[in-house]
mmCIF file of C-alpha atoms in Angstrom:
data_model
loop_
_atom_site.group_PDB
_atom_site.id
_atom_site.type_symbol
_atom_site.label_atom_id
_atom_site.label_comp_id
_atom_site.label_asym_id
_atom_site.label_seq_id
_atom_site.Cartn_x
_atom_site.Cartn_y
_atom_site.Cartn_z
ATOM 1 C CA MET A 576 5.619 -33.608 -8.800
ATOM 2 C CA ARG A 577 5.262 -30.009 -9.904
ATOM 3 C CA VAL A 578 4.607 -29.409 -13.582
ATOM 4 C CA SER A 579 5.552 -26.017 -15.000
ATOM 5 C CA ALA A 580 2.630 -24.726 -17.034
ATOM 6 C CA THR A 581 4.941 -22.461 -19.000
ATOM 7 C CA LYS A 582 5.914 -25.423 -21.155
ATOM 8 C CA ASN A 583 2.430 -25.386 -22.658
ATOM 9 C CA VAL A 584 2.494 -21.759 -23.767
ATOM 10 C CA LYS A 585 3.241 -20.371 -27.219
ATOM 11 C CA GLN A 586 5.076 -17.142 -27.866
ATOM 12 C CA PHE A 587 2.900 -14.031 -27.770
ATOM 13 C CA ASP A 588 3.076 -11.202 -30.259
ATOM 14 C CA SER A 589 2.446 -8.001 -28.276
ATOM 15 C CA LYS A 590 0.971 -6.416 -31.403
ATOM 16 C CA GLN A 591 -1.970 -8.807 -31.082
ATOM 17 C CA LEU A 592 -2.734 -7.312 -27.700
ATOM 18 C CA VAL A 593 -2.640 -3.752 -28.983
ATOM 19 C CA ASP A 594 -4.637 -4.508 -32.135
ATOM 20 C CA GLY A 595 -7.220 -6.349 -30.091
ATOM 21 C CA GLN A 596 -7.727 -3.312 -27.863
ATOM 22 C CA SER A 597 -7.493 -0.653 -30.594
ATOM 23 C CA ASN A 598 -11.062 0.579 -30.157
ATOM 24 C CA LEU A 599 -10.950 0.906 -26.371
ATOM 25 C CA ALA A 600 -10.071 4.586 -26.446
ATOM 26 C CA ASN A 601 -13.613 5.398 -27.519
ATOM 27 C CA LYS A 602 -15.267 3.125 -24.951
ATOM 28 C CA GLN A 603 -15.654 3.069 -21.221
ATOM 29 C CA ILE A 604 -12.668 1.032 -20.018
ATOM 30 C CA ASP A 605 -13.104 1.137 -16.245
ATOM 31 C CA SER A 606 -13.911 -2.577 -16.121
ATOM 32 C CA CYS A 607 -11.183 -3.764 -18.497
ATOM 33 C CA VAL A 608 -8.246 -5.941 -17.520
ATOM 34 C CA PHE A 609 -5.184 -5.870 -19.755
ATOM 35 C CA VAL A 610 -3.016 -8.975 -19.825
ATOM 36 C CA MET A 611 0.540 -8.905 -21.116
ATOM 37 C CA ARG A 612 3.341 -11.432 -21.118
ATOM 38 C CA ALA A 613 6.826 -10.379 -20.026
ATOM 39 C CA GLY A 614 9.128 -9.326 -22.848
ATOM 40 C CA GLU A 615 11.752 -11.521 -24.463
ATOM 41 C CA THR A 616 14.373 -12.713 -21.975
ATOM 42 C CA ILE A 617 18.048 -13.400 -22.638
ATOM 43 C CA ASP A 618 17.744 -17.133 -22.081
ATOM 44 C CA GLU A 619 15.020 -17.421 -24.717
ATOM 45 C CA VAL A 620 17.389 -16.322 -27.475
ATOM 46 C CA LEU A 621 20.793 -17.081 -25.938
ATOM 47 C CA PRO A 622 20.380 -20.151 -23.704
ATOM 48 C CA SER A 623 24.070 -20.265 -22.728
ATOM 49 C CA TRP A 624 24.373 -16.544 -22.023
ATOM 50 C CA ILE A 625 25.658 -17.069 -18.475
ATOM 51 C CA GLU A 626 28.630 -19.100 -19.678
ATOM 52 C CA GLN A 627 29.257 -16.899 -22.721
ATOM 53 C CA SER A 628 29.256 -13.715 -20.653
ATOM 54 C CA HIS A 629 31.572 -15.333 -18.058
ATOM 55 C CA LEU A 630 29.178 -14.175 -15.371
ATOM 56 C CA ASP A 631 30.294 -14.492 -11.757
ATOM 57 C CA GLN A 632 30.065 -12.282 -8.684
ATOM 58 C CA ASN A 633 32.636 -9.784 -9.944
ATOM 59 C CA TYR A 634 32.613 -10.071 -13.716
ATOM 60 C CA TYR A 635 30.164 -9.808 -16.596
ATOM 61 C CA CYS A 636 31.104 -9.370 -20.254
ATOM 62 C CA PRO A 637 28.279 -8.481 -22.677
ATOM 63 C CA PHE A 638 29.040 -10.421 -25.850
ATOM 64 C CA ASN A 639 25.965 -9.670 -27.943
ATOM 65 C CA LEU A 640 24.008 -6.518 -28.798
ATOM 66 C CA ASN A 641 20.820 -8.190 -27.571
ATOM 67 C CA ILE A 642 21.979 -8.534 -23.969
ATOM 68 C CA PRO A 643 22.007 -5.694 -21.411
ATOM 69 C CA VAL A 644 25.192 -3.751 -20.799
ATOM 70 C CA HIS A 645 24.702 -3.870 -17.032
ATOM 71 C CA LEU A 646 23.109 -6.399 -14.678
ATOM 72 C CA PRO A 647 21.880 -5.825 -11.116
ATOM 73 C CA ARG A 648 24.237 -7.488 -8.641
ATOM 74 C CA ARG A 649 22.617 -10.362 -6.768
ATOM 75 C CA LYS A 650 23.606 -12.509 -3.804
ATOM 76 C CA ASN A 651 24.517 -15.374 -6.131
ATOM 77 C CA ASN A 652 24.579 -14.086 -9.691
ATOM 78 C CA VAL A 653 24.953 -17.406 -11.488
ATOM 79 C CA GLU A 654 22.340 -19.381 -9.552
ATOM 80 C CA GLU A 655 19.762 -16.600 -9.376
ATOM 81 C CA TYR A 656 20.042 -15.464 -12.995
ATOM 82 C CA ALA A 657 19.758 -19.092 -14.112
ATOM 83 C CA VAL A 658 16.166 -19.222 -12.806
ATOM 84 C CA ASP A 659 15.329 -15.512 -13.039
ATOM 85 C CA PRO A 660 16.868 -14.016 -16.210
ATOM 86 C CA PRO A 661 16.549 -10.361 -17.282
ATOM 87 C CA LEU A 662 15.005 -8.946 -20.429
ATOM 88 C CA SER A 663 16.976 -8.908 -23.637
ATOM 89 C CA GLU A 664 17.457 -5.546 -25.328
ATOM 90 C CA CYS A 665 14.766 -6.496 -27.858
ATOM 91 C CA GLY A 666 12.431 -7.454 -25.027
ATOM 92 C CA SER A 667 12.974 -4.088 -23.404
ATOM 93 C CA ALA A 668 12.332 -2.252 -26.682
ATOM 94 C CA MET A 669 9.118 -4.193 -27.360
ATOM 95 C CA SER A 670 7.862 -3.347 -23.873
ATOM 96 C CA GLN A 671 8.364 0.334 -24.649
ATOM 97 C CA ILE A 672 6.508 -0.044 -27.946
ATOM 98 C CA VAL A 673 3.485 -1.531 -26.180
ATOM 99 C CA GLY A 674 3.618 1.322 -23.673
ATOM 100 C CA ARG A 675 3.658 3.883 -26.481
ATOM 101 C CA GLN A 676 0.650 2.239 -28.102
ATOM 102 C CA LEU A 677 -1.285 2.372 -24.838
ATOM 103 C CA ARG A 678 -0.331 6.014 -24.407
ATOM 104 C CA THR A 679 -1.406 6.774 -27.987
ATOM 105 C CA LYS A 680 -4.793 5.195 -27.241
ATOM 106 C CA ARG A 681 -4.994 7.333 -24.089
ATOM 107 C CA ILE A 682 -5.406 4.275 -21.897
ATOM 108 C CA ASN A 683 -4.655 5.256 -18.316
ATOM 109 C CA LEU A 684 -3.342 2.327 -16.273
ATOM 110 C CA ARG A 685 -3.881 2.702 -12.540
ATOM 111 C CA HIS A 686 -2.084 -0.470 -11.465
ATOM 112 C CA ILE A 687 0.475 -2.793 -12.986
ATOM 113 C CA PHE A 688 0.392 -6.130 -11.187
ATOM 114 C CA SER A 689 3.667 -7.871 -11.872
ATOM 115 C CA SER A 690 5.175 -11.220 -11.055
ATOM 116 C CA PRO A 691 8.347 -10.823 -8.935
ATOM 117 C CA ALA A 692 10.349 -12.332 -11.810
ATOM 118 C CA LEU A 693 12.973 -9.816 -12.940
ATOM 119 C CA ALA A 694 11.886 -9.831 -16.589
ATOM 120 C CA CYS A 695 8.311 -9.083 -15.530
ATOM 121 C CA VAL A 696 9.324 -6.187 -13.294
ATOM 122 C CA GLN A 697 11.554 -4.827 -16.068
ATOM 123 C CA THR A 698 8.689 -5.103 -18.567
ATOM 124 C CA ALA A 699 6.381 -3.268 -16.179
ATOM 125 C CA THR A 700 9.069 -0.631 -15.603
ATOM 126 C CA GLN A 701 9.324 0.127 -19.320
ATOM 127 C CA LEU A 702 5.551 0.594 -19.466
ATOM 128 C CA ALA A 703 5.633 2.861 -16.430
ATOM 129 C CA LYS A 704 8.387 5.014 -17.942
ATOM 130 C CA VAL A 705 6.550 5.511 -21.220
ATOM 131 C CA LEU A 706 3.265 6.213 -19.418
ATOM 132 C CA ARG A 707 5.086 8.518 -16.972
ATOM 133 C CA LYS A 708 3.842 6.661 -13.920
ATOM 134 C CA LYS A 709 5.548 6.502 -10.526
ATOM 135 C CA ARG A 710 5.174 3.815 -7.848
ATOM 136 C CA ILE A 711 2.683 1.938 -10.024
ATOM 137 C CA ILE A 712 4.074 -1.618 -9.987
ATOM 138 C CA CYS A 713 2.392 -3.953 -7.513
ATOM 139 C CA VAL A 714 4.614 -7.010 -7.118
ATOM 140 C CA GLU A 715 2.344 -10.051 -6.840
ATOM 141 C CA GLY A 716 3.691 -13.589 -6.773
ATOM 142 C CA GLY A 717 0.231 -15.053 -7.256
ATOM 143 C CA VAL A 718 0.055 -14.130 -10.948
ATOM 144 C CA SER A 719 3.064 -16.274 -11.786
ATOM 145 C CA GLY A 720 3.069 -19.943 -12.635
ATOM 146 C CA ASP A 721 6.766 -20.573 -12.107
ATOM 147 C CA ALA A 722 7.612 -21.086 -8.443
ATOM 148 C CA ASP A 723 11.357 -21.124 -9.126
ATOM 149 C CA SER A 724 11.458 -17.631 -10.616
ATOM 150 C CA VAL A 725 9.201 -16.264 -7.870
ATOM 151 C CA ASN A 726 10.998 -17.857 -4.941
ATOM 152 C CA GLY A 727 14.370 -16.961 -6.441
ATOM 153 C CA ALA A 728 13.378 -13.401 -7.339
ATOM 154 C CA MET A 729 14.942 -10.226 -6.002
ATOM 155 C CA SER A 730 13.484 -8.818 -2.799
ATOM 156 C CA ILE A 731 11.400 -5.647 -2.827
ATOM 157 C CA GLU A 732 14.361 -3.858 -1.263
ATOM 158 C CA GLY A 733 16.597 -5.111 -4.057
ATOM 159 C CA LEU A 734 14.145 -3.964 -6.716
ATOM 160 C CA LEU A 735 13.883 -0.536 -5.108
ATOM 161 C CA LYS A 736 17.678 -0.215 -5.151
ATOM 162 C CA GLN A 737 17.477 -0.603 -8.926
ATOM 163 C CA ARG A 738 14.956 2.273 -8.955
ATOM 164 C CA TYR A 739 12.092 0.234 -10.317
ATOM 165 C CA PRO A 740 8.797 2.121 -9.656
ATOM 166 C CA ILE A 741 7.460 -0.301 -7.034
ATOM 167 C CA ASP A 742 4.336 0.516 -5.022
ATOM 168 C CA THR A 743 5.584 -0.309 -1.527
ATOM 169 C CA SER A 744 2.103 0.111 -0.034
ATOM 170 C CA TYR A 745 0.780 -2.937 -1.897
ATOM 171 C CA GLU A 746 0.440 -6.125 0.168
ATOM 172 C CA PRO A 747 0.823 -9.174 -2.105
ATOM 173 C CA ILE A 748 -1.569 -12.094 -1.881
ATOM 174 C CA PHE A 749 1.393 -14.444 -2.434
ATOM 175 C CA SER A 750 5.016 -13.557 -1.730
ATOM 176 C CA LYS A 751 6.261 -17.123 -2.204
ATOM 177 C CA LEU A 752 4.824 -20.101 -4.068
ATOM 178 C CA PRO A 753 4.746 -23.747 -2.961
ATOM 179 C CA ASP A 754 5.389 -26.663 -5.277
ATOM 180 C CA GLU A 755 2.104 -27.232 -7.085
ATOM 181 C CA GLU A 756 0.472 -29.621 -9.476
ATOM 182 C CA PHE A 757 -0.765 -28.099 -12.731
ATOM 183 C CA GLU A 758 -4.383 -27.987 -11.550
ATOM 184 C CA GLU A 759 -3.375 -26.219 -8.337
ATOM 185 C CA THR A 760 -1.481 -23.610 -10.344
ATOM 186 C CA VAL A 761 -4.543 -22.937 -12.483
ATOM 187 C CA GLU A 762 -6.851 -22.624 -9.480
ATOM 188 C CA ARG A 763 -4.464 -20.200 -7.774
ATOM 189 C CA ILE A 764 -4.047 -17.954 -10.802
ATOM 190 C CA VAL A 765 -7.806 -17.735 -11.371
ATOM 191 C CA ARG A 766 -8.398 -16.980 -7.685
ATOM 192 C CA VAL A 767 -5.741 -14.254 -7.609
ATOM 193 C CA PHE A 768 -7.089 -12.646 -10.775
ATOM 194 C CA LYS A 769 -10.555 -12.541 -9.218
ATOM 195 C CA GLU A 770 -9.175 -10.877 -6.105
ATOM 196 C CA LEU A 771 -7.263 -8.331 -8.172
ATOM 197 C CA SER A 772 -10.445 -7.488 -10.080
ATOM 198 C CA THR A 773 -11.668 -5.702 -6.955
ATOM 199 C CA LYS A 774 -8.856 -3.175 -7.333
ATOM 200 C CA GLU A 775 -9.422 0.097 -9.132
ATOM 201 C CA ALA A 776 -9.395 -0.838 -12.824
ATOM 202 C CA PRO A 777 -8.037 -1.046 -15.456
ATOM 203 C CA CYS A 778 -5.251 -3.393 -14.424
ATOM 204 C CA PHE A 779 -2.314 -4.507 -16.511
ATOM 205 C CA GLU A 780 -1.107 -7.935 -15.457
ATOM 206 C CA VAL A 781 2.514 -8.727 -16.252
ATOM 207 C CA ASN A 782 3.664 -12.288 -15.622
ATOM 208 C CA PRO A 783 5.158 -15.329 -17.357
ATOM 209 C CA LEU A 784 1.829 -17.134 -17.645
ATOM 210 C CA THR A 785 -0.322 -14.373 -19.052
ATOM 211 C CA LEU A 786 -0.588 -16.305 -22.282
ATOM 212 C CA GLU A 787 -2.814 -18.659 -20.310
ATOM 213 C CA PHE A 788 -5.366 -15.845 -20.433
ATOM 214 C CA THR A 789 -5.241 -14.998 -24.138
ATOM 215 C CA HIS A 790 -6.678 -16.447 -27.312
ATOM 216 C CA VAL A 791 -3.221 -17.519 -28.499
ATOM 217 C CA LEU A 792 -3.012 -20.201 -25.816
ATOM 218 C CA HIS A 793 -1.904 -23.685 -26.836
ATOM 219 C CA TYR A 794 -2.124 -26.827 -24.728
ATOM 220 C CA GLU A 795 -0.961 -30.344 -25.310
ATOM 221 C CA SER A 796 -3.909 -32.672 -25.825
ATOM 222 C CA GLY A 797 -5.386 -34.115 -22.656
ATOM 223 C CA THR A 798 -8.558 -33.946 -20.615
ATOM 224 C CA ALA A 799 -6.920 -32.369 -17.564
ATOM 225 C CA LYS A 800 -5.395 -29.490 -19.487
ATOM 226 C CA ALA A 801 -8.555 -28.898 -21.522
ATOM 227 C CA THR A 802 -10.528 -28.701 -18.283
ATOM 228 C CA SER A 803 -7.936 -26.311 -16.864
ATOM 229 C CA TRP A 804 -8.297 -23.978 -19.837
ATOM 230 C CA GLN A 805 -12.073 -23.923 -19.399
ATOM 231 C CA LYS A 806 -11.620 -22.837 -15.794
ATOM 232 C CA ILE A 807 -9.219 -20.060 -16.774
ATOM 233 C CA GLU A 808 -11.434 -18.881 -19.618
ATOM 234 C CA GLN A 809 -14.436 -18.731 -17.290
ATOM 235 C CA GLY A 810 -12.491 -16.855 -14.637
ATOM 236 C CA VAL A 811 -11.225 -14.215 -17.060
ATOM 237 C CA PHE A 812 -14.651 -13.809 -18.624
ATOM 238 C CA GLU A 813 -16.077 -13.080 -15.187
ATOM 239 C CA LEU A 814 -13.367 -10.461 -14.631
ATOM 240 C CA ARG A 815 -14.105 -8.744 -17.922
ATOM 241 C CA ARG A 816 -17.838 -8.837 -17.322
ATOM 242 C CA GLY A 817 -17.526 -7.507 -13.800
ATOM 243 C CA PRO A 818 -19.649 -8.306 -10.717
#
């Protein structure tokens, strides 16, 4: 039985990320890896947004200022948006704020590795716009912990039609995810992060489970999950330290 690790994650204040990296502008940052969670999604604040907006294949009625005016058309809007929701307007704005902070600190991102989940790609897109980067988003299913949102995500062709700045030359380590136990999810994420550390740094990882790699992580009590956190912590430390 697959257990979604996202249930064990607390909300992340993006300001903590920026404050924690505030002195990087005056240091050598070639070996740094930036980790950021996707912005706020509609379903986090409006769980019944699909019903309230009367979403179907031909109709969508924005009913709240915090939901987007337009949605990309998908093969099955209701089913796909149920597992792969977009950013809220607040989530989009917060993504831009983080991008502006990075630009203010003169931090030059060379890659943005993003989960295929729509909210993650939209978060990465806001960063790319603020940082004035083109074709910078590397879509990587391996950095996500939610198989449903990855396997139900838009195709690269679909993302390109929405003019998201996708790097089409990037070959993902994982395009699809199998059903996994919690421990298998942890092992995969650590392994993918280690592989991505060989890319030209710094990297900015954008995915639903990035909180697994920050100090604001929270787990339910239990030996298995405590052991899993130790593995993640060790893996990220090795990335930050470098080879």
